[in-house]
Coordinates of C-alpha atoms and ligand atoms in Angstrom, one line a residue:
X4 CA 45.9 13.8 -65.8
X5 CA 43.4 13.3 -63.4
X6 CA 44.5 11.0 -60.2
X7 CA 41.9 9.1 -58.6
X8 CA 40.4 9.6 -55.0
X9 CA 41.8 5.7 -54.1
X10 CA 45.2 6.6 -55.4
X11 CA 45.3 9.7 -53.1
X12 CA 44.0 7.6 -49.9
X13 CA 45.8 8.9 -46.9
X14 CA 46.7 11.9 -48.3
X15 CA 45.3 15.1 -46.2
X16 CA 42.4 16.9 -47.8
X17 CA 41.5 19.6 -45.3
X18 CA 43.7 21.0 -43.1
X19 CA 42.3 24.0 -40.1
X20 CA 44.7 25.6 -38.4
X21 CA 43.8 27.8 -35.5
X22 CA 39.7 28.8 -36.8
X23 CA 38.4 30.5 -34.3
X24 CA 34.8 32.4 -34.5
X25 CA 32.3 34.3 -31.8
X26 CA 29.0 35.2 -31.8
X27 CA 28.9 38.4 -29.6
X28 CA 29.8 37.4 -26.2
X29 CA 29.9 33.7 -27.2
X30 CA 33.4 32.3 -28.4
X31 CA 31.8 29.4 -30.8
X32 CA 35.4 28.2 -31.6
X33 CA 39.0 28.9 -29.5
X34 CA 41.5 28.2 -32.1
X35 CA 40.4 24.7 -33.7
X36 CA 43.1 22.6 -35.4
X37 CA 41.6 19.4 -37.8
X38 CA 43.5 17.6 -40.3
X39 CA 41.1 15.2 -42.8
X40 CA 42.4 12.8 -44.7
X41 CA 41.5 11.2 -47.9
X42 CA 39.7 7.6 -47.4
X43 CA 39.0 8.1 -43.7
X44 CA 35.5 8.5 -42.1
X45 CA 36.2 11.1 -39.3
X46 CA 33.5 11.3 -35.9
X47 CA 33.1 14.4 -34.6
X48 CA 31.5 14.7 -31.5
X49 CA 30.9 16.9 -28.6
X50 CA 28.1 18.1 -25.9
X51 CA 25.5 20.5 -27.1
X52 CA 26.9 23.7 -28.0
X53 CA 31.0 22.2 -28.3
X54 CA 31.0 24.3 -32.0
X55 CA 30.5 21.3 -34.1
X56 CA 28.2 23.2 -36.4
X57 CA 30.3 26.2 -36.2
X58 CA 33.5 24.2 -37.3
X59 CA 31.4 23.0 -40.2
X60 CA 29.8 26.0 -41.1
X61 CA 33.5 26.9 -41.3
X62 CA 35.2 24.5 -43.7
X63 CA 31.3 24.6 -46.1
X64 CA 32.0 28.5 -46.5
X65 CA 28.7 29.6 -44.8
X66 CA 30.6 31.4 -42.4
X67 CA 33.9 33.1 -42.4
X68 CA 36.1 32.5 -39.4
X69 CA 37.3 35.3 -37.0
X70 CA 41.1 34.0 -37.2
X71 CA 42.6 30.9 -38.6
X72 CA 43.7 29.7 -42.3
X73 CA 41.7 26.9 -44.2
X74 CA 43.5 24.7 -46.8
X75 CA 41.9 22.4 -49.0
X76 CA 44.0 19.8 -51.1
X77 CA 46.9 22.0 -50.5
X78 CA 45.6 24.9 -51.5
X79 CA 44.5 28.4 -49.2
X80 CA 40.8 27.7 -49.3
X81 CA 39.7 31.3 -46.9
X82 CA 39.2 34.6 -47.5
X83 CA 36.6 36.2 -48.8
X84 CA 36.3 34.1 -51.7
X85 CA 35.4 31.2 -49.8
X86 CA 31.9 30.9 -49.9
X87 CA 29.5 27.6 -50.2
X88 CA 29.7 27.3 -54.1
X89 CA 33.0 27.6 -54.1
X90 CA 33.6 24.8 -51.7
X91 CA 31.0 22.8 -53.7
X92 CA 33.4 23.6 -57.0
X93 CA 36.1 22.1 -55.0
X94 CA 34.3 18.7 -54.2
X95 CA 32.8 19.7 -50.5
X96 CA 29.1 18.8 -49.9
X97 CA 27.3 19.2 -46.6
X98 CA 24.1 18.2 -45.0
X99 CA 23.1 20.8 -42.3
X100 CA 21.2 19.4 -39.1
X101 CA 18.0 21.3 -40.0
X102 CA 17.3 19.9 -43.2
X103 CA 17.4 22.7 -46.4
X104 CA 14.6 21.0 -48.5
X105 CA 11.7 23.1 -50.3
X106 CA 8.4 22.0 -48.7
X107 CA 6.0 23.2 -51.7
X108 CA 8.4 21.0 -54.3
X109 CA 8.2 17.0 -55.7
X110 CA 11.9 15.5 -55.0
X111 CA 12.8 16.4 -58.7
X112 CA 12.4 20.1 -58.3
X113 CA 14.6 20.0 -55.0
X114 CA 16.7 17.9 -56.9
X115 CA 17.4 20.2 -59.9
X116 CA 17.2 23.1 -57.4
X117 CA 21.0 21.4 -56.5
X118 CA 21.9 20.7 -59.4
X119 CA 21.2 23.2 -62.3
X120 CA 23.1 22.5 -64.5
X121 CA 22.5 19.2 -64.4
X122 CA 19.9 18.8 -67.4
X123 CA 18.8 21.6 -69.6
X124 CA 15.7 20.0 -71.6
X125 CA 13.1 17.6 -70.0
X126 CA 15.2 18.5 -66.7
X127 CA 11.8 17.5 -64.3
X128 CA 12.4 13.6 -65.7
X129 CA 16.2 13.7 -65.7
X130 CA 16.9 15.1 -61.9
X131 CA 13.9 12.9 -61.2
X132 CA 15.9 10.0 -62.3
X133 CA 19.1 11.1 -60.6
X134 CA 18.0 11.4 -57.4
X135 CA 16.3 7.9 -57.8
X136 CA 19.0 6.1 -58.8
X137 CA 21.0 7.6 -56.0
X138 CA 18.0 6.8 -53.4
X139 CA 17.9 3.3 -54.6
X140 CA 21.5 2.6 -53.9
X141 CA 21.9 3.9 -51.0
X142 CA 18.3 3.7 -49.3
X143 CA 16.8 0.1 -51.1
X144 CA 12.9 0.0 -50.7
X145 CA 12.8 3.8 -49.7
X146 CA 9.6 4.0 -51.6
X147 CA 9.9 7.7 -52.7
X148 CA 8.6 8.6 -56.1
X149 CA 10.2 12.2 -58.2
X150 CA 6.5 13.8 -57.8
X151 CA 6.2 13.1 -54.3
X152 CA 5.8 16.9 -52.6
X153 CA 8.6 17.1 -49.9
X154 CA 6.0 19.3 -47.4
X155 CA 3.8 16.1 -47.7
X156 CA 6.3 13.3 -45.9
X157 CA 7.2 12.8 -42.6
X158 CA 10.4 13.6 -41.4
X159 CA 12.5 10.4 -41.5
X160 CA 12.1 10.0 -45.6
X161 CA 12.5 13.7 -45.6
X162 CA 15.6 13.3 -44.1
X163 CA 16.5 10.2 -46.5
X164 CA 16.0 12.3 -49.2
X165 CA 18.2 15.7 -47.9
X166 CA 20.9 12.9 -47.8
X167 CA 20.2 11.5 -51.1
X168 CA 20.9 14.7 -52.9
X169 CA 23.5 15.4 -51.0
X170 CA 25.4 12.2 -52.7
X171 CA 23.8 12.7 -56.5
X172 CA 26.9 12.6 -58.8
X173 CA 26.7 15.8 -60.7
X174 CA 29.2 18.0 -62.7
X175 CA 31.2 19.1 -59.9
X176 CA 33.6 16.7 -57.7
X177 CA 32.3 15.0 -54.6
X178 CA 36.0 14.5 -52.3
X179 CA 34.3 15.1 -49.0
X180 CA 30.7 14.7 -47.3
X181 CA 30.2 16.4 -44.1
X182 CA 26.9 14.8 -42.3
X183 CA 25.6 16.9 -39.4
X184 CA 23.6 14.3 -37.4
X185 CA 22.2 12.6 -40.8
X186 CA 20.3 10.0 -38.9
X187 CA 18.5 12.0 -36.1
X188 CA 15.1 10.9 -37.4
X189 CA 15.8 7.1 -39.5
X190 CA 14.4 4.6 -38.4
X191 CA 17.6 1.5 -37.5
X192 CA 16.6 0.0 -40.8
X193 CA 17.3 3.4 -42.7
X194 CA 20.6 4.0 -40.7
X195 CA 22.3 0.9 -41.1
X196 CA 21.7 1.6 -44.8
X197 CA 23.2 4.8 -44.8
X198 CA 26.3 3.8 -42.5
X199 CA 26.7 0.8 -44.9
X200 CA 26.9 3.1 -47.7
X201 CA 29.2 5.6 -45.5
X202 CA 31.9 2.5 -45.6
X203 CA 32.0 1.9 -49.1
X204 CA 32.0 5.6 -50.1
X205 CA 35.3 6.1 -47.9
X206 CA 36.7 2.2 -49.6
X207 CA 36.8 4.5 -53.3
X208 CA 39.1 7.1 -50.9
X209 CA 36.1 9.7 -50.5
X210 CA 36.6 11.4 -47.0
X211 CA 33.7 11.8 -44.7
X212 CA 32.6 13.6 -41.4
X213 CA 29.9 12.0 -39.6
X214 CA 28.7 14.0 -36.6
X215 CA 25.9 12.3 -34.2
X216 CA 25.3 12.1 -30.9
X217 CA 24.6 7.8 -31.4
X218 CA 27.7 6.5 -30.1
X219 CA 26.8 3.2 -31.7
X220 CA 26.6 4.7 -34.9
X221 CA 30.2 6.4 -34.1
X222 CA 32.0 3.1 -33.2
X223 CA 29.8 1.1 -36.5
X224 CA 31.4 3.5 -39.0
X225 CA 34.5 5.6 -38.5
X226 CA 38.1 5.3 -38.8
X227 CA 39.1 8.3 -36.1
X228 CA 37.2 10.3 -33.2
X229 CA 37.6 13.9 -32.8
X230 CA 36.4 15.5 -29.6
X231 CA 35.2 19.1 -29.6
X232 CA 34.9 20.2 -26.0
X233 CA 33.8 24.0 -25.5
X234 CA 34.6 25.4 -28.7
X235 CA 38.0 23.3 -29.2
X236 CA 39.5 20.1 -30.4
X237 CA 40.5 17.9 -26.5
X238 CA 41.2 14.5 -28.6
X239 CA 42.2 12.8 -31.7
X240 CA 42.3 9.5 -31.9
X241 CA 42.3 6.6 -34.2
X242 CA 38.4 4.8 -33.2
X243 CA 39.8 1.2 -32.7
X244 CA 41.9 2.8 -29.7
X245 CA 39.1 4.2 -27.5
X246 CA 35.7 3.1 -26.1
X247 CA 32.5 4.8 -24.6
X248 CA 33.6 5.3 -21.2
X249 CA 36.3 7.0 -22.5
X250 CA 34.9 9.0 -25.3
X251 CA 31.9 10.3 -23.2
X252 CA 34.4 11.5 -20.3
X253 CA 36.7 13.1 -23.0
X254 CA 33.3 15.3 -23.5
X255 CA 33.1 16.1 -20.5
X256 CA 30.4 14.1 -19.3
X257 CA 29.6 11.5 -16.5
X258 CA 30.1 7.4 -17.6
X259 CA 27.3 5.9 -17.1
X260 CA 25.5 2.8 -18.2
X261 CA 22.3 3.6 -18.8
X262 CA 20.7 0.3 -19.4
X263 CA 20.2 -1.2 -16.0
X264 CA 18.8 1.8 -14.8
X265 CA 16.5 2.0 -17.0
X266 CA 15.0 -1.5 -16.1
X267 CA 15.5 -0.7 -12.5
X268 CA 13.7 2.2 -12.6
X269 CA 11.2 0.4 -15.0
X270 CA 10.6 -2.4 -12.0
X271 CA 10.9 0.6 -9.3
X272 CA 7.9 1.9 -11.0
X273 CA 6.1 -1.3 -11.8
X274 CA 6.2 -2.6 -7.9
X275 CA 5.7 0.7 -6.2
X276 CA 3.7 4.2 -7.2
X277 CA 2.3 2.9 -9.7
X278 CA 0.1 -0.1 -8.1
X279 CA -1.7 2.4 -6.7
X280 CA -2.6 4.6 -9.3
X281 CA -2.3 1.7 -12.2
X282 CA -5.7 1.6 -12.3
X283 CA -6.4 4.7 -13.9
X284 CA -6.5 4.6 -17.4
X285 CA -5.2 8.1 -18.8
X286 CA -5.0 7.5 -22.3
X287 CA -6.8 4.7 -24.8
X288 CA -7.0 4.6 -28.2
X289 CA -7.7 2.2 -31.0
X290 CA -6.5 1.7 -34.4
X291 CA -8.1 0.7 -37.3
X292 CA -8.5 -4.0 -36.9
X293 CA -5.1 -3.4 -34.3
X294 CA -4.3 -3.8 -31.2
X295 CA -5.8 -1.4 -28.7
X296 CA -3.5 1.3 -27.0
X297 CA -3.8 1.8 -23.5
X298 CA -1.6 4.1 -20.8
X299 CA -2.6 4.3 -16.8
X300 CA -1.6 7.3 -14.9
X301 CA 2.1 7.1 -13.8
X302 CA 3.2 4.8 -17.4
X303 CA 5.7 5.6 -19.9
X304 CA 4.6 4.1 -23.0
X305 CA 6.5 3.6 -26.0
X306 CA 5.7 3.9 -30.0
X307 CA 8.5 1.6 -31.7
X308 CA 8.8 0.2 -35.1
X309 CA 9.7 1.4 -38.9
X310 CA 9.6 5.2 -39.3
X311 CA 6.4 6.4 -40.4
X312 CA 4.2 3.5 -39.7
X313 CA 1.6 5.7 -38.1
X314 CA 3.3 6.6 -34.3
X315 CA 3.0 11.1 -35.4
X316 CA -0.2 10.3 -36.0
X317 CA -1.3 8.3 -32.9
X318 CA 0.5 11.3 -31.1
X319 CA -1.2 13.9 -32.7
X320 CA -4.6 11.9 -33.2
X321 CA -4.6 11.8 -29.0
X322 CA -3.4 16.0 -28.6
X323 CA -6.7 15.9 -30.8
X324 CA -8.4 13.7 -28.6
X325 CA -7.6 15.7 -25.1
X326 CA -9.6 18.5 -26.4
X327 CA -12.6 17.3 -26.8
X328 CA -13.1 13.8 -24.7
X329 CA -15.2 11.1 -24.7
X330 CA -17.0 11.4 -28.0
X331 CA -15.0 8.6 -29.6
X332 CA -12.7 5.5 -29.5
X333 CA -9.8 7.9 -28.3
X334 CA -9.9 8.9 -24.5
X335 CA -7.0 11.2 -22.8
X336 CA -7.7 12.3 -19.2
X337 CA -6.9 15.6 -18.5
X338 CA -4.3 17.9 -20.9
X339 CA -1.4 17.0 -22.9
X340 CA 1.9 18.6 -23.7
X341 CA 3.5 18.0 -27.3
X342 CA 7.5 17.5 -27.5
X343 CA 8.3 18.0 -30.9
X344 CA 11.1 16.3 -32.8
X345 CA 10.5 18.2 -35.8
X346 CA 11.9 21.5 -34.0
X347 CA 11.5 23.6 -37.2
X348 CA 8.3 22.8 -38.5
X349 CA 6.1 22.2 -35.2
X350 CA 8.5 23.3 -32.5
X351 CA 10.4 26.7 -32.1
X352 CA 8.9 30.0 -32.6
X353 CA 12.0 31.4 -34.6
X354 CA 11.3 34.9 -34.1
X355 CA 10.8 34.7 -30.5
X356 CA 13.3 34.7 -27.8
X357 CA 14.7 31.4 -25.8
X358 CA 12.4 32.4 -22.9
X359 CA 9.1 32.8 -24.7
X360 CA 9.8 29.5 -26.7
X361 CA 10.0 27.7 -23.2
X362 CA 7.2 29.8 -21.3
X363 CA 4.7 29.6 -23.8
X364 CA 3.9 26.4 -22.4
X365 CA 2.8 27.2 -19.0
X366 CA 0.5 30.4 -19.8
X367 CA -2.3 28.8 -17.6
X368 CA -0.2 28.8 -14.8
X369 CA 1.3 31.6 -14.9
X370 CA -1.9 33.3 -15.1
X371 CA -3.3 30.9 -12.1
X372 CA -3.4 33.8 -9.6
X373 CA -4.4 36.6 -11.8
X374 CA -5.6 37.4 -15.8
X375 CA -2.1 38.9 -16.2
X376 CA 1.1 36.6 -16.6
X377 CA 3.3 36.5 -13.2
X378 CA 6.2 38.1 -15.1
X379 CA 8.5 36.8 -12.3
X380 CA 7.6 33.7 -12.1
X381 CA 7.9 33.6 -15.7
X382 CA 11.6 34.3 -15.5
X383 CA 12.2 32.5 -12.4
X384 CA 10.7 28.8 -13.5
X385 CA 12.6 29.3 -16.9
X386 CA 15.6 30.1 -15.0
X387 CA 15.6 26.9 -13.0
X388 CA 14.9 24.9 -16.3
X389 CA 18.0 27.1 -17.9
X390 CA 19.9 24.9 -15.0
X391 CA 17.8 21.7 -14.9
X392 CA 19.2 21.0 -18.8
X393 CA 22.0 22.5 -18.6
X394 CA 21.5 25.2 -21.1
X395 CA 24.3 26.9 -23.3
X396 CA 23.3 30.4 -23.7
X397 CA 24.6 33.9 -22.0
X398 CA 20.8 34.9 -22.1
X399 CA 17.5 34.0 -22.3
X400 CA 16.3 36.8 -24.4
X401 CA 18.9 36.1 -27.1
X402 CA 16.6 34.5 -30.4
X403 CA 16.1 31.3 -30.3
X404 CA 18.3 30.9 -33.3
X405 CA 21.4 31.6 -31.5
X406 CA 21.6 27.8 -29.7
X407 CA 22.8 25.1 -31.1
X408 CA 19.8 22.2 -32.8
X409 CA 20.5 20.2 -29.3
X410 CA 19.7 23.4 -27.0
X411 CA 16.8 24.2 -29.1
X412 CA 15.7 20.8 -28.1
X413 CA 15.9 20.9 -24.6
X414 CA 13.7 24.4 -24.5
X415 CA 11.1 22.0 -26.1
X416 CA 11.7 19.5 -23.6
X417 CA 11.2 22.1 -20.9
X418 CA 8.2 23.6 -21.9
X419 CA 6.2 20.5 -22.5
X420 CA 7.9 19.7 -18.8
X421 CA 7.7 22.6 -17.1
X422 CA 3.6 22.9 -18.1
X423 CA 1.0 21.2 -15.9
X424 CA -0.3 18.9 -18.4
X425 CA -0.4 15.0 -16.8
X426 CA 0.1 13.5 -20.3
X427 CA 3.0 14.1 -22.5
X428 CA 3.1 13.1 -25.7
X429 CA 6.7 13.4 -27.1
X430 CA 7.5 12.6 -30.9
X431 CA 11.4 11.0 -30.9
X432 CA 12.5 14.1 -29.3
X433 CA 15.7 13.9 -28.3
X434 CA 16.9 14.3 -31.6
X435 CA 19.9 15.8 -31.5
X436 CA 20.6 15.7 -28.0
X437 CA 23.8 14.9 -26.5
X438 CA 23.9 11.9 -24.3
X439 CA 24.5 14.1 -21.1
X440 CA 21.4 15.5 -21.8
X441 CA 19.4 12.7 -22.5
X442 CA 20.6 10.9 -19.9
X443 CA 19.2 13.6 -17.5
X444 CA 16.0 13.7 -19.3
X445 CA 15.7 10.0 -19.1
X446 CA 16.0 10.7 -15.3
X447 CA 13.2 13.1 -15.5
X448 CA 11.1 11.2 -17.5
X449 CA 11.1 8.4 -14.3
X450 CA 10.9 10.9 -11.9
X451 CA 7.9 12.6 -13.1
X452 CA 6.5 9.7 -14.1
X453 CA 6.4 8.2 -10.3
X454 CA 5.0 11.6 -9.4
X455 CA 2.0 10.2 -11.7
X456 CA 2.5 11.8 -15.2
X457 CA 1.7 9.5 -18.3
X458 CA 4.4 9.6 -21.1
X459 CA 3.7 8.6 -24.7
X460 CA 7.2 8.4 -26.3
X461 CA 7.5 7.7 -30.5
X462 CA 11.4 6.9 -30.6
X463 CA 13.4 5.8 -33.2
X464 CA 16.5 4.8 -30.9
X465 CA 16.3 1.0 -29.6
X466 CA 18.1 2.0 -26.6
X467 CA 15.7 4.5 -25.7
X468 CA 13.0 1.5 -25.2
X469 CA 14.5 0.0 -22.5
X470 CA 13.3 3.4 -20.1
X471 CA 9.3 2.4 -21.5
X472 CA 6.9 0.2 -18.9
X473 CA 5.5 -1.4 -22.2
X474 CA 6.3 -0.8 -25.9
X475 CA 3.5 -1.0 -28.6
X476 CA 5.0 -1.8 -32.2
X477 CA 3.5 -0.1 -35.0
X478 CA 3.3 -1.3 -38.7
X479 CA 0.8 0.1 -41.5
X480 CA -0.6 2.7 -39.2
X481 CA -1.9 0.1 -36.7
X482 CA -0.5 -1.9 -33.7
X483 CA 0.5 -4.9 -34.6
X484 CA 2.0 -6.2 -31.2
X485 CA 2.5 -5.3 -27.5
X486 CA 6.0 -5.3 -25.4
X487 CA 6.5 -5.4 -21.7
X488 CA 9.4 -5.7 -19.0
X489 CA 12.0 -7.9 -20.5
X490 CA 10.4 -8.6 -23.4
X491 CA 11.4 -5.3 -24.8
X492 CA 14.2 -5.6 -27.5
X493 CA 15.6 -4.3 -30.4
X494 CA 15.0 -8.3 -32.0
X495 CA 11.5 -8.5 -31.0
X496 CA 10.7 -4.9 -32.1
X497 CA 12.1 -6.2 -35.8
X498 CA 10.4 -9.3 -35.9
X499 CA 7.1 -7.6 -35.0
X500 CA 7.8 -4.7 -37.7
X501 CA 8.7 -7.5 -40.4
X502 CA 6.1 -10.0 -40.1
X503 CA 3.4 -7.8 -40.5
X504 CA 5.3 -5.9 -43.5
X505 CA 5.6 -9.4 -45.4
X506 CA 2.3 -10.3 -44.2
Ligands
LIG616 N1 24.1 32.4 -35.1 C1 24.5 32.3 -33.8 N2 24.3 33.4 -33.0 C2 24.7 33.3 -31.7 N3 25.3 32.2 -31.1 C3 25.5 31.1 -31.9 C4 25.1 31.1 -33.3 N4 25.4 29.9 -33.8 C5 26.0 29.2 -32.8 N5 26.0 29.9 -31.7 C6 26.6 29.5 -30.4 O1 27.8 28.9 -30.6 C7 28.0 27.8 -29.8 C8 28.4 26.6 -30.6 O2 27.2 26.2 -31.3 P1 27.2 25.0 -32.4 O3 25.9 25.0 -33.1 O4 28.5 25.0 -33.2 O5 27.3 23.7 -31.4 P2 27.2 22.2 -31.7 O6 28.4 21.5 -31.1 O7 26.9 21.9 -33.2 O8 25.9 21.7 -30.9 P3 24.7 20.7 -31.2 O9 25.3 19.3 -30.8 O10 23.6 21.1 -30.2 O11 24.3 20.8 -32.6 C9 26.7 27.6 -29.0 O12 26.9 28.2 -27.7 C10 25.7 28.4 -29.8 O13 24.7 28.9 -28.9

């Protein structure tokens, strides 16, 4: 007889005792112990590098642990015979930070790719269908279609759909979904719709792991916090008994209220440096019957509204534009420096070292005093950026595949920085990023921006507004309205997205 999830709630599910794993000199994990339970949704959070990933990698089977037993509904669930598909057989899914989708296939194909033994004839309609039906419920008015080609949409529906599949009913069990950062690039609207979901997946005594590094997201949807802290567990505790301050310490991290500031800093700006150099307009650009965009030297300019309304391509239409200037309605003074957010696709070099991924950015200095790279320099000025963000890595020349997604990030971050470009163009890039580190970016951001650089910032994280001068709201791949000082907000940014959508 087959006992339901809901009739098991509170039961434990998973139980880690001790998992410990190293990557050469790196110990990932010191001996984690992590009871889940049926019916809860669990936060897991930690800074950059804490061995989040690692622990998951862990309990999903794509990596064996170095010590430490594994149980899984009571039964020994390690050895060598733990591997993903077996973990899948036993109801685990997982959806990995860097998303696993084929670029060259529609939705259906990825779907069945899954799934295949999920139809046998006409199987291009029927995992079509499935993954629709599971879109619609969890994403409403996603507007995907089964023949859309997965290389051909922009990373937040990308990202929908990874998710999506993920939660497609098919013949094997689904007890527990482990999210790694599953809402790095939605948009709020897209979030809220998957947190929503989250809750009523756990109410039918599912389990769930949500890792993120949006604290709001952590305190909207789960039941308990664990805190991973250097490769090992520091706190467990039920959600409703801790707060932020307290959570972001537990990390190992500095409180601090970001928020005023940010509008500090923002009137800093407005009343000092940048009167004087106000006046010079380093980026403009139009879009098709909207408003015109326009940034003066010293600005940090914001892209808000629904994901995929057009801010990528305002970003990459002006990299475009700094090439070759003046011949048309876009106009950037001087160079640009692009901060990815879709790491894999435009950002790291994966064969190439850390090093090389940062310096590759500042080849023109580098080569200011002769034709041949000042190898020193090289290793000096990535050295001081190694410390600047704080990076978690024994050495610079190890692959870029050995950090974690957030380190990756911050190489990105430092070569677009560390370049002498006086625009920077940065596409929500701190996906992924613990909020130490963004907190010190934010910092940077202002300080380089009084020293007269021009930031044009896409993000998909309200909060993050609050460090812009003025915020331009995009809807249907034109501006539809223009935010400033106080006026910035998370309601006005809505309103401005939704009137135009229903107009
Ligand atoms: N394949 C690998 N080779 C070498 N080192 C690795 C490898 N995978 C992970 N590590 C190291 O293990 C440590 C833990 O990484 P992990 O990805 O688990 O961190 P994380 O908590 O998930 O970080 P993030 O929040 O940035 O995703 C890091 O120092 C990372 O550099």
């Amino acid at each position: 007889m087959q006992v339901s999830s809901q009739a098991l709630a509170g039961e434990a599910l998973v139980e880690a005792r001790g998992a410990a794993r190293s990557f050469g000199a790196v110990q990932a994990l010191r001996g984690v112990d992590l009871q889940l339970r049926r019916g809860e949704c669990v936060g897991l959070v930690g800074h950059n590098g804490a061995g989040k990933s690692t622990l998951v990698n862990i309990l999903c089977g794509a990596l064996a642990p170095d010590r430490g037993d594994l149980h899984f509904a009571g039964r020994p669930a390690d050895g060598a015979a733990w591997s993903l598909r077996e973990a899948r057989r036993w109801g685990l899914r997982c959806v990995f930070q860097e998303l696993s989708l084929c670029d060259n296939l529609t939705l259906a194909e990825n779907m069945r790719i899954a799934q295949p033994q999920s139809a046998e004839w006409a199987w291009r309609k029927r995992a079509g269908a499935q993954l629709m039906a599971t879109l619609d419920r969890i994403f409403p008015g996603h507007g995907l279609r089964p023949d859309d080609v997965v290389g051909e949409l922009p990373i937040g529906k990308r990202q929908i759909v990874e998710v999506a599949r993920a939660f497609t009913p098919g013949a094997q069990p689904l007890e527990l979904m482990i999210l790694d950062e599953p809402t790095s690039s939605l948009d709020g609207q897209a979030a809220a719709q998957l947190l929503a979901y989250i809750r009523s997946f756990v109410a039918e005594g599912k389990t769930c792991v949500l890792i993120t590094h949006k604290l709001r997201e952590i305190f909207a949807v789960t039941d308990r916090l664990v805190v991973m802290r250097d490769g090992q567990v520091v706190q467990a505790t039920p959600t409703a008994e801790t707060d932020r301050e307290r959570l972001v310490s537990a990390m190992g991290q500095a409180v601090v209220n970001d928020a005023p500031q940010a509008a500090a800093a923002r009137t800093r700006t407005a009343g000092g440096h940048a009167q004087t150099v106000q006046d010079v307009v380093q980026v403009q650009a139009s879009t098709q019957r909207g408003i015109a965009l326009h940034a003066a030297r010293g600005e940090v300019i914001g892209l808000a509204g629904l994901a995929g309304h057009g801010q990528t391509a305002m970003l990459l239409a002006l990299q475009e534009a700094s090439q070759h200037n003046g011949k048309d309605a876009m106009r950037v003074e001087g160079g640009t420096a692009f901060v990815a957010g879709d790491r894999q696709t435009d950002g790291v070099f994966a064969l190439w070292s850390i090093a090389r991924n940062m310096t590759v950015g500042w080849l023109a200095q580098l080569r200011a005093r002769s034709p041949l790279i000042d190898l020193k320099q090289e290793q000096q000025q990535a050295q001081q950026w190694r410390e600047r963000l704080g990076l978690v890595t024994p050495d610079m020349d190890l692959p870029i595949g050995s950090l974690s997604g957030g380190n990756q990030q911050k190489v990105l971050f430092a070569r677009a920085l560390g370049s002498a470009a006086p625009v920077i163009l940065m596409d929500d890039p701190m996906r992924g990023v613990d909020v130490g580190t963004k907190r010190d970016v934010y910092a940077l951001i202002r300080e380089e921006a009084r020293g007269g650089r021009t930031f044009v910032w896409y993000t998909t994280e309200f909060d993050e507004l609050h460090h812009c001068d003025r915020v331009y709201v995009f809807s249907n791949g034109r501006v539809v309205g223009e935010l400033a000082g106080d006026d910035i907000s998370e309601e006005r940014v809505v309103a401005l997205s939704f009137e135009e959508a229903a107009a």
